[in-house]
Structures are given as C-alpha cells and as structure tokens.
Amino acid sequence: MNDTLVTLVGNAATGVEFRETATGGMARFRFAVTPRRWDREKQLWTDGHTSFYTVWAWRTLALNLSGSVSVGEPLVVHGRLKVREEEREGQRRTFVDIEAVAVGHDLTRGTSAFRRVMRGEPALTARVGSADRADEPDDTGGPDGPGGAGAPDVSGGSRGGVARSGSRKPTGRQKAAPELVSAP
C-alpha cells in the first residue's frame, strides 16, 4: 500500500462532528497547523501561514474523538494524507484531508487524563479504577497506609520502597496472569 502517512501538531479549529453510519461511527473536524519560527533580527517568535486540514476518523476512534476533543485543544494527528480537488461556483479548489489513524492531546502544552473504554458498556469512557482493576489487590494499606489515601507510587518500585518479588502489577497493555484455582 502506497499511502502517505503524516503526523501533524496543531489545534482543533472546530468541534468534532459525529455521525452514526451503517458501518460504524464517523467523525470529522477541522485542524489548524501554524508553524512558529525564531526571527533573529527581531529576537522573537513569529507565526507563519496557518494551514487547515479536515481530519476524518472512523469507528472507535470517531466515537472517542467526539467525547475527548474540544475546539482550541492542542493535538497530535497521525494519518493518511489525501488531497482532492473540486470545482465549486466555477472555481477549482484544493482540499487536504487526513484520514486519522491516531489522535492524541499534545502533552508538551498541557496535561490529559486517559480513560480506557470498556467494551460492551454503553458509557463512552470507564471510570478510573473500575472493572479492569476489580480483581487487583489494594496495596495502599488503607487511608493511613504507605503513601496515604491513593497516593501515586513515586519510589520507582513498590510502595514504601519494599521490594516484593513476583507481585508487580501489569502495565497498560499487559494482562494480569489468571489465578489458578483447584476444584474440590
């Protein structure tokens, strides 16, 4: 496949329009990219010409975009570049579209809170600490335990700096090993 993949850094110029289609969800929004250059003569940053793109997304990405992106938010968009020409009112116009593969907030310009979507649930996003963590043991030790109530682990290891061999929690994409239970 000879697609041109691009990665753009910019801002959402419009709200996300979401529609349900026969093959799943479809979303689109306009995306603005403005290059900034250092002007050595004036000793300050200057903005270049702003380019606008229409970003298209399908299925799960479309649904997640509609619940996650607002006008003006800084984003990183990765996808297939599509250039099309149309004739409108006697004038030939060129449009540049991006068929998104991945979209995320630009964390160099702020913070973001990720919530994993739980399959089969009608809610757009799952609450933090719900179903995916229900079977994991609580190692906070309660409100007075190591690190206080739900404090993040900043020690680089397990809570309180005590190493517990074989008891590491799985990371984002790793699945917890199933516990073996013997039948009576």
PDB file of N, CA and C in Angstrom, residues 83-96:
ATOM      1  N   VAL A  83      -5.323  14.377  -0.816  1.00  0.00           N
ATOM      2  CA  VAL A  83      -5.512  15.681  -1.460  1.00  0.00           C
ATOM      3  C   VAL A  83      -6.564  15.506  -2.546  1.00  0.00           C
ATOM      4  N   ARG A  84      -7.584  16.362  -2.530  1.00  0.00           N
ATOM      5  CA  ARG A  84      -8.638  16.258  -3.539  1.00  0.00           C
ATOM      6  C   ARG A  84      -8.941  17.646  -4.099  1.00  0.00           C
ATOM      7  N   GLU A  85      -9.382  17.649  -5.329  1.00  0.00           N
ATOM      8  CA  GLU A  85      -9.750  18.906  -5.986  1.00  0.00           C
ATOM      9  C   GLU A  85     -11.216  18.854  -6.356  1.00  0.00           C
ATOM     10  N   GLU A  86     -11.911  19.966  -6.163  1.00  0.00           N
ATOM     11  CA  GLU A  86     -13.324  20.085  -6.511  1.00  0.00           C
ATOM     12  C   GLU A  86     -13.552  21.409  -7.210  1.00  0.00           C
ATOM     13  N   GLU A  87     -14.584  21.421  -8.010  1.00  0.00           N
ATOM     14  CA  GLU A  87     -14.964  22.673  -8.659  1.00  0.00           C
ATOM     15  C   GLU A  87     -16.242  23.163  -8.011  1.00  0.00           C
ATOM     16  N   ARG A  88     -16.188  24.339  -7.414  1.00  0.00           N
ATOM     17  CA  ARG A  88     -17.337  24.952  -6.750  1.00  0.00           C
ATOM     18  C   ARG A  88     -17.500  26.373  -7.276  1.00  0.00           C
ATOM     19  N   GLU A  89     -18.705  26.675  -7.720  1.00  0.00           N
ATOM     20  CA  GLU A  89     -19.036  28.018  -8.217  1.00  0.00           C
ATOM     21  C   GLU A  89     -18.047  28.466  -9.293  1.00  0.00           C
ATOM     22  N   GLY A  90     -17.667  27.550 -10.162  1.00  0.00           N
ATOM     23  CA  GLY A  90     -16.778  27.873 -11.265  1.00  0.00           C
ATOM     24  C   GLY A  90     -15.310  27.995 -10.893  1.00  0.00           C
ATOM     25  N   GLN A  91     -14.980  27.768  -9.646  1.00  0.00           N
ATOM     26  CA  GLN A  91     -13.577  27.861  -9.211  1.00  0.00           C
ATOM     27  C   GLN A  91     -13.076  26.484  -8.786  1.00  0.00           C
ATOM     28  N   ARG A  92     -11.873  26.185  -9.161  1.00  0.00           N
ATOM     29  CA  ARG A  92     -11.249  24.922  -8.776  1.00  0.00           C
ATOM     30  C   ARG A  92     -10.591  25.121  -7.408  1.00  0.00           C
ATOM     31  N   ARG A  93     -10.951  24.257  -6.462  1.00  0.00           N
ATOM     32  CA  ARG A  93     -10.421  24.380  -5.113  1.00  0.00           C
ATOM     33  C   ARG A  93      -9.740  23.082  -4.708  1.00  0.00           C
ATOM     34  N   THR A  94      -8.702  23.201  -3.912  1.00  0.00           N
ATOM     35  CA  THR A  94      -7.950  22.046  -3.420  1.00  0.00           C
ATOM     36  C   THR A  94      -8.228  21.884  -1.927  1.00  0.00           C
ATOM     37  N   PHE A  95      -8.527  20.649  -1.525  1.00  0.00           N
ATOM     38  CA  PHE A  95      -8.774  20.333  -0.124  1.00  0.00           C
ATOM     39  C   PHE A  95      -7.777  19.275   0.326  1.00  0.00           C
ATOM     40  N   VAL A  96      -7.291  19.431   1.546  1.00  0.00           N
ATOM     41  CA  VAL A  96      -6.343  18.473   2.103  1.00  0.00           C
ATOM     42  C   VAL A  96      -7.002  17.820   3.314  1.00  0.00           C
TER      43      VAL A  96
END
